[in-house]
Coordinates of C-alpha atoms and ligand atoms in Angstrom, one line a residue:
M1 CA 0.1 0.1 0.2
S2 CA 1.1 3.5 -0.7
S3 CA 1.1 6.5 1.5
A4 CA -1.9 8.7 1.1
G5 CA -1.2 11.7 3.4
A6 CA -3.9 13.8 1.7
G7 CA -6.4 10.9 2.0
V8 CA -5.6 11.0 6.0
Q9 CA -6.0 14.5 6.0
R10 CA -9.2 14.1 4.4
D11 CA -10.2 11.4 6.9
Q12 CA -9.1 13.6 9.7
A13 CA -11.0 16.3 8.3
K14 CA -13.9 14.0 7.6
L15 CA -14.1 12.6 11.1
P16 CA -12.9 15.4 13.3
E17 CA -15.0 14.5 16.3
R18 CA -14.0 11.0 16.7
C19 CA -10.5 11.8 16.2
L20 CA -10.3 14.9 18.4
S21 CA -10.4 12.7 21.7
D22 CA -7.8 14.7 23.6
G23 CA -10.6 16.1 25.8
A24 CA -11.3 12.8 27.0
P25 CA -9.6 11.7 30.3
P26 CA -6.7 9.2 29.4
N27 CA -6.8 5.8 30.7
A28 CA -10.5 5.7 30.5
P29 CA -11.1 3.4 27.5
G30 CA -14.3 2.0 28.9
G31 CA -17.0 2.4 31.5
D32 CA -17.9 0.4 34.6
N33 CA -20.8 -1.5 33.4
M34 CA -21.7 -2.5 36.8
T35 CA -23.3 0.9 37.4
D36 CA -26.4 2.2 35.7
E37 CA -24.2 5.0 33.9
P38 CA -24.2 5.0 30.3
R39 CA -21.2 3.0 28.9
S40 CA -18.5 5.3 28.0
K41 CA -17.0 4.4 24.7
V42 CA -13.4 2.9 24.2
K43 CA -11.0 3.9 21.5
I44 CA -10.0 1.6 18.7
L45 CA -7.0 2.8 16.6
L46 CA -7.2 2.2 13.0
V47 CA -3.8 2.5 11.2
D48 CA -3.7 2.2 7.3
D49 CA -1.8 4.5 4.8
T50 CA -4.6 4.0 2.4
P51 CA -7.8 6.1 3.0
D52 CA -10.2 3.8 1.3
N53 CA -9.2 1.1 3.8
L54 CA -9.8 3.2 6.6
V55 CA -13.3 3.9 5.3
S56 CA -14.1 0.5 5.1
L57 CA -12.7 -0.5 8.4
E58 CA -14.7 2.3 9.8
A59 CA -17.8 1.1 8.0
A60 CA -17.2 -2.5 9.3
L61 CA -16.7 -1.2 13.0
E62 CA -19.2 1.7 13.1
G63 CA -22.0 -0.8 14.4
L64 CA -19.8 -1.4 17.5
G65 CA -20.6 2.2 18.8
E66 CA -17.1 2.7 20.0
E67 CA -14.7 5.5 19.3
L68 CA -12.6 5.1 16.2
V69 CA -9.4 6.8 15.8
F70 CA -7.6 7.0 12.4
A71 CA -4.1 7.3 11.7
A72 CA -2.6 7.1 8.1
S73 CA 1.0 6.1 9.2
G74 CA 2.9 4.3 12.0
R75 CA 4.2 7.7 13.2
E76 CA 0.8 9.0 13.6
A77 CA -0.4 5.9 15.4
L78 CA 2.6 6.2 17.9
R79 CA 1.6 9.9 18.5
H80 CA -2.0 8.7 19.2
L81 CA -0.8 6.1 21.6
L82 CA 1.3 8.6 23.4
H83 CA -1.9 10.5 24.5
H84 CA -4.5 7.5 24.9
E85 CA -5.2 4.1 25.7
F86 CA -6.7 2.0 23.2
A87 CA -8.8 -1.2 23.3
A88 CA -7.1 -2.5 20.2
V89 CA -4.9 -1.3 17.5
L90 CA -5.7 -2.5 13.9
L91 CA -2.5 -2.1 12.0
D92 CA -1.8 -2.5 8.4
V93 CA 1.5 -4.4 7.8
K94 CA 2.5 -2.8 4.6
M95 CA 3.1 0.9 4.9
P96 CA 5.6 3.1 3.5
D97 CA 8.2 4.6 5.8
M98 CA 7.7 2.5 8.9
D99 CA 5.8 -0.6 8.4
G100 CA 3.3 -2.5 10.6
F101 CA 6.0 -4.6 12.1
E102 CA 8.2 -1.6 12.9
T103 CA 5.3 0.4 14.3
A104 CA 4.2 -2.7 16.5
Q105 CA 7.8 -3.0 17.6
M106 CA 7.7 0.7 18.8
I107 CA 4.3 0.2 20.4
R108 CA 5.6 -2.9 22.6
N109 CA 8.7 -0.9 23.4
R110 CA 6.6 1.6 25.2
P111 CA 5.6 0.8 28.8
R112 CA 2.2 2.5 28.3
S113 CA 1.1 0.5 25.2
R114 CA 3.0 -2.7 25.9
G115 CA -0.2 -4.5 26.6
T116 CA -2.3 -2.9 24.0
P117 CA -3.6 -5.8 21.6
I118 CA -2.5 -5.4 18.2
L119 CA -4.3 -7.0 15.1
F120 CA -2.3 -7.0 12.1
L121 CA -4.2 -6.3 8.8
T122 CA -2.4 -8.0 5.8
G123 CA -3.1 -9.2 2.3
Y124 CA -0.5 -12.0 2.4
R125 CA -0.8 -15.4 4.2
N126 CA 2.8 -15.4 4.6
E127 CA 4.2 -17.7 7.3
E128 CA 7.3 -15.4 7.9
H129 CA 4.8 -12.5 8.3
L130 CA 3.0 -14.7 10.8
F131 CA 5.7 -15.6 12.7
R132 CA 7.1 -12.0 13.0
G133 CA 3.8 -10.7 13.9
Y134 CA 3.2 -13.1 16.5
D135 CA 6.8 -12.5 17.7
L136 CA 6.1 -8.8 18.1
G137 CA 3.1 -9.6 20.4
A138 CA 0.4 -9.7 17.8
V139 CA -2.7 -11.2 18.9
D140 CA -4.2 -11.9 15.7
F141 CA -4.1 -11.6 12.0
L142 CA -6.8 -10.5 9.6
F143 CA -6.3 -11.1 5.9
K144 CA -7.6 -8.9 3.4
P145 CA -10.1 -8.5 1.9
I146 CA -11.5 -8.0 5.4
V147 CA -14.7 -9.6 6.1
P148 CA -16.6 -7.1 8.2
E149 CA -18.4 -9.5 10.5
I150 CA -15.2 -11.4 11.4
L151 CA -13.5 -8.0 12.0
R152 CA -16.3 -6.8 14.1
S153 CA -16.6 -9.8 16.3
K154 CA -12.8 -10.1 16.8
V155 CA -12.6 -6.3 17.7
A156 CA -15.5 -6.7 19.9
V157 CA -13.8 -9.4 22.0
F158 CA -11.0 -6.8 22.7
V159 CA -13.4 -4.1 23.5
E160 CA -14.9 -6.1 26.1
L161 CA -11.6 -7.1 27.2
S162 CA -10.6 -3.7 27.6
R163 CA -13.8 -2.8 29.5
T164 CA -13.2 -5.7 31.9
S165 CA -9.7 -4.9 32.5
H166 CA -10.4 -1.2 33.2
L167 CA -13.2 -2.3 35.7
L168 CA -10.5 -4.7 37.2
R169 CA -8.0 -2.0 37.7
E170 CA -10.6 0.4 39.2
Q171 CA -11.8 -2.5 41.5
A172 CA -8.1 -3.1 42.4
A173 CA -7.8 0.6 43.2
I174 CA -10.9 0.6 45.3
L175 CA -9.6 -2.6 47.0
T176 CA -6.2 -0.8 47.5
R177 CA -7.8 2.2 49.2
Q178 CA -10.1 0.1 51.4
T179 CA -7.1 -2.0 52.4
E180 CA -5.1 1.2 53.4
E181 CA -8.3 2.5 55.5
L182 CA -8.6 -0.9 57.1
Q183 CA -5.1 -0.9 58.1
K184 CA -5.4 2.6 59.5
T185 CA -8.5 1.6 61.2
E186 CA -6.8 -1.3 62.8
V187 CA -3.8 0.7 64.0
R188 CA -6.2 3.1 65.6
F189 CA -8.2 0.1 67.2
R190 CA -5.0 -1.4 68.4
S191 CA -3.8 1.7 70.0
L192 CA -6.9 2.2 71.7
L193 CA -6.8 -1.4 72.8
E194 CA -3.6 -0.9 74.2
A195 CA -4.3 2.4 75.9
A196 CA -7.4 0.8 77.8
P197 CA -7.0 0.5 81.5
D198 CA -8.9 -2.7 81.6
A199 CA -7.8 -6.1 80.2
M200 CA -9.5 -6.3 76.7
I201 CA -10.1 -9.5 75.1
I202 CA -11.7 -10.2 71.8
C203 CA -13.0 -13.8 71.4
R204 CA -15.6 -16.1 69.7
P205 CA -18.8 -16.7 71.2
E206 CA -17.6 -20.1 72.5
G207 CA -14.6 -18.4 74.0
A208 CA -11.6 -18.8 71.7
I209 CA -9.5 -15.8 72.2
D210 CA -8.6 -13.9 69.0
L211 CA -7.1 -10.8 70.4
V212 CA -5.7 -9.4 73.7
N213 CA -4.2 -6.2 74.9
S214 CA -1.1 -5.8 76.9
R215 CA -3.1 -5.2 80.2
T216 CA -4.3 -8.7 79.9
E217 CA -0.9 -10.0 80.0
T218 CA 0.2 -7.9 83.1
L219 CA -3.2 -8.6 84.8
F220 CA -3.3 -12.4 84.2
G221 CA 0.5 -13.1 83.9
Y222 CA 0.3 -14.6 80.5
S223 CA 2.0 -13.6 77.3
R224 CA -0.2 -12.7 74.4
E225 CA 1.0 -15.9 72.3
D226 CA 0.1 -17.9 75.2
L227 CA -3.5 -16.9 75.1
I228 CA -4.4 -16.5 71.3
G229 CA -6.5 -19.6 70.4
R230 CA -7.1 -20.5 74.0
N231 CA -10.4 -20.2 75.7
I232 CA -11.2 -17.4 77.7
H233 CA -12.4 -19.8 80.5
V234 CA -8.9 -20.3 81.4
L235 CA -9.0 -16.7 82.7
V236 CA -12.5 -16.3 83.7
P237 CA -14.1 -20.0 84.4
E238 CA -17.5 -18.4 84.9
W239 CA -17.4 -16.4 81.6
M240 CA -20.4 -17.3 79.4
M241 CA -22.6 -15.8 76.7
D242 CA -26.2 -14.8 77.5
S243 CA -29.3 -14.9 75.3
E244 CA -29.4 -11.1 75.9
M245 CA -25.9 -10.7 74.5
T246 CA -27.0 -12.7 71.3
A247 CA -29.5 -10.0 71.0
G248 CA -26.8 -7.5 70.7
R249 CA -26.9 -6.1 74.3
A250 CA -23.8 -5.4 76.5
L251 CA -23.7 -7.2 79.9
D252 CA -21.9 -6.4 83.0
R253 CA -21.1 -9.0 85.7
E254 CA -19.0 -9.4 88.7
L255 CA -17.0 -12.7 88.3
T256 CA -13.9 -14.3 89.7
A257 CA -10.8 -14.4 87.4
V258 CA -7.6 -16.8 87.7
R259 CA -4.2 -15.6 87.3
R260 CA -1.4 -18.0 85.4
D261 CA -0.1 -18.9 89.0
G262 CA -3.7 -20.1 89.9
S263 CA -4.4 -17.2 92.4
T264 CA -8.0 -15.6 91.9
F265 CA -9.3 -12.1 92.4
P266 CA -12.5 -10.5 91.6
V267 CA -13.3 -8.7 88.3
D268 CA -16.0 -6.7 86.9
V269 CA -16.6 -8.2 83.3
R270 CA -18.5 -6.3 80.6
L271 CA -19.2 -8.1 77.6
S272 CA -20.4 -6.6 74.3
P273 CA -21.1 -8.4 71.1
V274 CA -19.5 -7.2 67.9
P275 CA -21.0 -8.4 64.7
A276 CA -18.1 -9.3 62.3
E277 CA -18.0 -10.8 58.8
D278 CA -17.1 -14.3 59.8
G279 CA -19.8 -14.3 62.6
L280 CA -20.1 -12.8 66.3
L281 CA -17.2 -11.5 68.2
I282 CA -17.3 -10.8 71.8
T283 CA -15.3 -8.1 73.4
S284 CA -14.7 -8.7 77.1
A285 CA -13.5 -5.6 79.1
I286 CA -11.9 -7.2 82.3
R287 CA -11.4 -4.9 85.5
D288 CA -9.5 -5.9 88.5
I289 CA -11.9 -5.0 91.4
S290 CA -9.9 -6.3 94.2
E291 CA -9.3 -2.8 95.6
R292 CA -12.9 -1.9 95.4
K293 CA -14.1 -5.1 96.9
R294 CA -11.5 -4.6 99.8
A295 CA -13.0 -1.1 100.2
E296 CA -16.5 -2.2 100.3
E297 CA -15.5 -5.0 102.8
E298 CA -13.8 -2.7 105.1
R299 CA -16.8 -0.4 104.7
R300 CA -19.1 -3.0 105.6
R301 CA -17.0 -4.1 108.5
V302 CA -16.9 -0.6 109.8
E303 CA -20.6 -0.2 109.3
E304 CA -21.0 -3.4 111.5
E305 CA -18.8 -2.0 114.1
I306 CA -20.7 1.3 114.2
R307 CA -24.0 -0.5 114.3
E308 CA -22.7 -2.9 117.1
L309 CA -21.5 0.1 118.9
N310 CA -24.8 2.0 118.5
V311 CA -26.6 -0.9 119.8
H312 CA -24.3 -1.0 122.8
L313 CA -24.5 2.7 123.2
E314 CA -28.2 2.5 123.0
E315 CA -28.3 -0.3 125.7
R316 CA -26.1 1.9 127.7
V317 CA -28.0 5.0 127.4
L318 CA -31.2 3.2 128.1
A319 CA -29.6 1.7 131.1
R320 CA -28.4 4.9 132.4
T321 CA -31.7 6.7 131.8
E322 CA -33.3 4.1 133.7
S323 CA -30.8 4.3 136.5
L324 CA -31.1 8.1 136.3
L325 CA -34.9 8.0 136.2
E326 CA -34.7 5.8 139.3
S327 CA -32.4 7.9 141.3
N328 CA -34.5 11.0 140.2
E329 CA -37.5 9.3 141.4
E330 CA -35.6 8.5 144.7
L331 CA -34.4 12.1 145.0
A332 CA -37.7 13.4 144.5
Q333 CA -39.2 11.3 147.0
F334 CA -36.4 11.8 149.4
A335 CA -37.1 15.7 148.8
H336 CA -40.6 15.5 149.5
V337 CA -40.3 13.0 152.6
A338 CA -37.5 15.2 154.0
S339 CA -39.4 18.6 153.4
H340 CA -42.7 16.9 154.7
D341 CA -41.0 15.7 157.6
L342 CA -38.9 18.7 158.3
Q343 CA -41.9 21.0 157.9
E344 CA -43.4 20.0 161.4
P345 CA -40.5 20.3 163.6
V346 CA -39.4 23.5 161.9
R347 CA -42.9 25.0 162.5
T348 CA -42.8 24.0 166.1
V349 CA -39.2 25.6 166.6
S350 CA -40.7 28.8 164.9
L351 CA -43.9 28.7 167.1
Y352 CA -41.9 28.3 170.4
A353 CA -39.4 30.9 169.3
Q354 CA -42.3 33.3 168.6
L355 CA -43.9 32.3 171.9
L356 CA -40.8 32.9 173.8
A357 CA -40.2 36.4 172.2
K358 CA -43.9 37.1 173.3
R359 CA -43.7 35.8 176.8
Y360 CA -40.4 37.1 177.6
K361 CA -40.6 40.4 176.1
G362 CA -38.9 43.0 178.4
R363 CA -37.5 40.2 180.7
L364 CA -34.5 39.5 178.6
D365 CA -31.5 41.8 178.2
A366 CA -30.8 43.0 174.7
E367 CA -28.6 40.4 173.6
G368 CA -31.3 37.7 174.7
E369 CA -33.9 39.6 172.6
Q370 CA -31.6 39.7 169.6
F371 CA -30.8 35.8 169.9
I372 CA -34.7 35.2 170.0
G373 CA -35.4 37.6 167.0
S374 CA -32.6 35.8 165.0
I375 CA -34.2 32.4 165.9
V376 CA -37.8 33.6 164.9
K377 CA -36.4 34.9 161.5
H378 CA -34.3 32.0 160.5
A379 CA -36.9 29.6 161.6
T380 CA -39.5 31.5 159.4
R381 CA -37.1 31.5 156.5
M382 CA -36.4 27.7 156.9
E383 CA -40.2 27.3 156.9
D384 CA -40.4 29.1 153.6
L385 CA -37.6 27.2 152.2
I386 CA -39.1 23.9 153.1
R387 CA -42.4 25.0 151.8
D388 CA -40.9 26.0 148.3
I389 CA -38.9 22.5 148.2
L390 CA -42.0 20.7 149.0
H391 CA -43.9 22.7 146.3
Y392 CA -41.1 22.0 143.8
S393 CA -41.1 18.2 144.6
K394 CA -44.8 18.0 144.5
L395 CA -44.8 19.2 140.9
D396 CA -42.7 16.2 139.9
G397 CA -45.0 13.8 141.6
R398 CA -48.1 15.1 140.0
K399 CA -49.0 13.6 136.8
T400 CA -50.4 15.7 133.8
D401 CA -53.5 13.7 133.1
H402 CA -55.7 15.8 135.5
F403 CA -55.1 18.9 133.1
S404 CA -58.2 20.6 131.9
V405 CA -59.1 23.5 129.7
T406 CA -58.0 26.4 132.2
N407 CA -58.4 30.3 131.3
C408 CA -55.3 31.8 131.9
D409 CA -57.4 35.1 132.7
S410 CA -58.8 33.4 135.6
A411 CA -55.4 32.1 136.9
L412 CA -54.0 35.7 136.6
D413 CA -57.1 37.0 138.5
E414 CA -56.4 34.7 141.4
A415 CA -52.7 35.4 141.6
L416 CA -53.4 39.1 141.3
A417 CA -55.9 38.6 144.2
A418 CA -53.4 36.9 146.4
L419 CA -50.9 39.8 145.7
R420 CA -53.5 42.6 146.2
L421 CA -51.8 43.9 149.4
R422 CA -48.3 43.9 148.1
I423 CA -49.5 45.7 144.9
E424 CA -51.3 48.3 146.9
D425 CA -48.3 48.8 149.4
T426 CA -46.0 49.4 146.5
G427 CA -48.2 51.1 144.3
A428 CA -47.4 49.0 141.3
V429 CA -49.4 49.6 138.1
V430 CA -50.6 46.2 136.6
T431 CA -51.9 46.2 133.0
R432 CA -53.0 43.1 130.9
T433 CA -54.3 42.1 127.7
P434 CA -56.9 39.1 127.4
L435 CA -55.1 35.9 128.0
P436 CA -55.9 32.5 126.1
S437 CA -57.6 29.5 127.4
V438 CA -55.0 26.5 127.5
L439 CA -54.9 22.7 128.6
G440 CA -53.5 22.8 132.0
D441 CA -53.5 23.0 135.8
G442 CA -55.2 26.3 137.0
V443 CA -53.3 26.0 140.5
Q444 CA -50.0 25.6 138.9
L445 CA -50.7 28.6 136.5
T446 CA -51.8 30.7 139.2
S447 CA -48.6 30.0 141.0
L448 CA -46.6 30.6 137.7
F449 CA -47.9 34.1 137.5
Q450 CA -47.7 34.9 141.2
N451 CA -44.0 34.0 141.2
L452 CA -43.3 36.1 138.2
I453 CA -45.5 39.3 139.6
I454 CA -43.8 38.9 143.1
N455 CA -40.3 39.0 141.3
A456 CA -41.5 42.0 139.1
I457 CA -42.3 43.7 142.5
K458 CA -39.5 42.5 144.5
Y459 CA -36.7 43.5 142.0
R460 CA -38.3 47.0 141.1
S461 CA -36.2 50.1 140.6
E462 CA -36.7 53.3 142.1
R463 CA -39.5 54.1 139.8
L464 CA -42.9 53.1 140.5
P465 CA -43.3 49.5 139.4
R466 CA -45.2 49.0 136.1
I467 CA -46.0 45.5 135.3
C468 CA -47.6 44.3 132.0
I469 CA -49.1 40.8 131.4
S470 CA -49.7 40.3 127.6
N471 CA -50.0 37.4 125.1
R472 CA -49.5 36.7 121.4
L473 CA -49.9 33.8 119.1
A474 CA -46.7 32.3 117.4
G475 CA -47.6 29.3 115.0
K476 CA -48.8 26.5 117.2
E477 CA -48.2 28.1 120.7
W478 CA -49.0 31.0 122.7
I479 CA -46.3 33.4 124.1
L480 CA -47.4 34.9 127.4
S481 CA -45.1 37.6 128.7
V482 CA -44.7 39.3 132.1
S483 CA -42.6 42.5 131.9
D484 CA -41.6 45.1 134.4
N485 CA -39.4 48.2 134.6
G486 CA -37.4 46.8 137.4
I487 CA -33.6 46.7 137.7
G488 CA -33.1 44.2 135.2
I489 CA -30.6 41.3 134.7
E490 CA -27.2 41.2 133.3
P491 CA -27.2 38.9 130.1
Q492 CA -24.7 36.2 131.7
Y493 CA -27.5 35.5 134.4
C494 CA -30.4 35.1 132.2
D495 CA -30.1 31.3 131.9
K496 CA -28.8 30.7 135.4
I497 CA -31.5 32.2 137.3
F498 CA -34.0 29.5 136.4
G499 CA -31.8 26.9 138.4
I500 CA -32.5 25.7 142.0
F501 CA -31.4 28.1 144.8
K502 CA -30.1 30.5 142.1
R503 CA -30.1 34.2 143.5
L504 CA -28.3 36.9 141.9
D505 CA -27.9 39.2 145.0
P506 CA -28.5 37.1 148.4
R507 CA -27.9 39.8 150.7
T508 CA -30.7 42.0 149.6
E509 CA -33.6 42.5 151.7
N510 CA -36.0 41.4 149.1
S511 CA -34.3 38.2 147.9
G512 CA -36.1 35.2 148.4
N513 CA -34.6 31.6 148.4
G514 CA -33.8 31.2 144.7
M515 CA -36.7 28.6 144.2
G516 CA -39.3 30.9 142.5
L517 CA -38.1 30.6 138.8
A518 CA -37.0 27.0 139.3
I519 CA -40.8 26.4 140.2
C520 CA -42.0 28.5 137.1
K521 CA -39.6 26.5 134.7
K522 CA -41.0 23.2 136.1
I523 CA -44.6 24.4 135.6
V524 CA -43.9 25.7 132.2
A525 CA -42.1 22.4 131.3
R526 CA -44.9 20.3 132.5
H527 CA -47.3 22.3 130.1
G528 CA -45.0 21.5 127.3
G529 CA -43.7 25.0 126.8
R530 CA -40.3 27.0 127.5
I531 CA -39.4 29.9 129.8
W532 CA -36.8 32.5 129.0
V533 CA -36.1 36.2 130.0
E534 CA -35.2 39.2 128.0
S535 CA -33.7 42.0 130.0
I536 CA -31.9 45.3 129.9
V537 CA -30.1 46.2 133.1
G538 CA -31.7 49.3 134.5
Q539 CA -34.7 49.3 132.1
G540 CA -36.5 46.0 133.2
S541 CA -37.1 42.3 132.2
T542 CA -39.5 40.4 130.1
F543 CA -40.2 36.9 131.3
N544 CA -41.8 34.9 128.4
F545 CA -43.2 31.4 128.5
T546 CA -45.0 29.4 125.9
L547 CA -48.0 27.1 126.3
P548 CA -49.4 24.9 123.5
K549 CA -52.2 26.1 121.5
R550 CA -55.2 23.7 122.4
Ligands
ADP1 P1 -35.8 34.5 144.6 O1 -36.4 33.8 145.5 O2 -34.3 35.0 144.8 O3 -36.6 35.7 144.0 P2 -36.2 33.4 141.8 O4 -35.8 32.2 141.4 O5 -37.4 33.8 141.7 O6 -35.6 33.6 143.6 O7 -35.1 34.4 141.2 C1 -33.8 34.2 141.1 C2 -33.2 35.5 141.0 O8 -33.4 36.0 139.7 C3 -33.3 36.5 141.9 O9 -32.7 36.3 143.0 C4 -33.0 37.8 141.2 O10 -31.7 38.1 141.4 C5 -33.5 37.3 139.9 N1 -34.6 37.9 139.3 C6 -35.9 37.2 139.3 N2 -36.9 38.0 138.8 C7 -36.3 39.1 138.3 C8 -37.0 40.4 137.8 N3 -38.0 40.5 137.4 N4 -36.1 41.4 137.8 C9 -34.8 41.4 138.2 N5 -34.2 40.1 138.7 C10 -35.1 39.1 138.9

């Protein structure tokens, strides 16, 4: 065949779109027919110096629907091969300048086109040609005149081959990427596993160990190699799967683990199922809880000790309370009996002293008169003292079941009536607000008012005594107050004065025996209330006491 540059030019001009494939991505001869995307065309290079031959090749291959690229010479073919990948090259053997064999040689020499299938087109069935052609890597020979069907079916095979190999290359690339990703994930997974504070063991549902971390080695005393493939029961004999786990749920259990040396220790085992390609895998996170158990044991022991101590203490408090109650009772009885029995002889002494003073008045010298006077005075004081002690001890003996609805106003009336003379003598001004009715003992409440009012008069200042008895409601109780404008009490004594025999200035004329406020306190307490004083020295005092609202 002869060179036909003009023909080629004509061809190139005639088939511009099919030949101008530079815009298409290189290495993309075919498409992935596994997707639904339309198949991209593969390129077939047709090399012949005779334009008519190229036209008949085009006519034969048009039906394939692929992209046909034309070259009128070996050199032009090589140029195309530089830029594109072809599913097959149909190469005319006899061409001027560079024949088909030389061109094939060059094609094979280039790495990029080394594997491109070459089909020689020749008019001669010449064995030498065949050998040379096959030697140069030809995949087939087509003899002219070309039979279009044969040509088409042969080229179709290479087109398919090209598509398949492209697909394979793509899949291989995807696989490589996935493998790299997997490797990275595995590295991350392993470093996480290693960093875990617990022993991490991955095993099969029946217990065969696949993977362990280094914490497992230190915790159990085995090496990794010792453990891989062995059953996890070696480490945790009670380890077992559960129906809940097969349902994909994690489980948490306290079990006993065994070290390599046979020693055991308590562990917390958290199992989580992980579905894998080849079945279910179980991740066991095993935490040594010896310390926690010891602490719990210690806490239990201490709690038990405290409980025992408490029981013991309660028993002791009970016994002590009983004995205190007993001795209180005895003391109260003693005080009652003593004061009761003392009352009679003291009264007799007092009476005889008074009789003596009366009968022998003027018959004794001054000193004798003074002695008798002293006896009378002290005997009277002792009488008062004994009366108050008796009164106080009687309060203890009396139960509260006789309490009835008592009008505080009436109790106050009686107290004021009993103190009428004193009030008049001192010119005291008494004011009052209405008082409530409470559940109580009228006699005791009268005595309470009486004691407080007597004190208000007794401890008056230079001013005219002003006494006010008032009442207010505070929640569930009444607060009753007896206030005066007397001498007042220094703050440090405000609590002490409620004790038995507590007096602030025993030498004063007015001072009594220190039992008045102790009796008040006892009366208020027996009525379920409290008593306290608020006072400013020189200005006066307010004695407050509460009584429960009915
Ligand atoms: P006494 O028999 O001494 O009055 P009380 O128990 O009634 O005993 O009072 C104890 C002490 O409290 C009194 O000695 C007195 O010093 C002081 N006191 C009681 N009431 C008042 C008051 N209204 N004002 C000032 N001081 C008081």
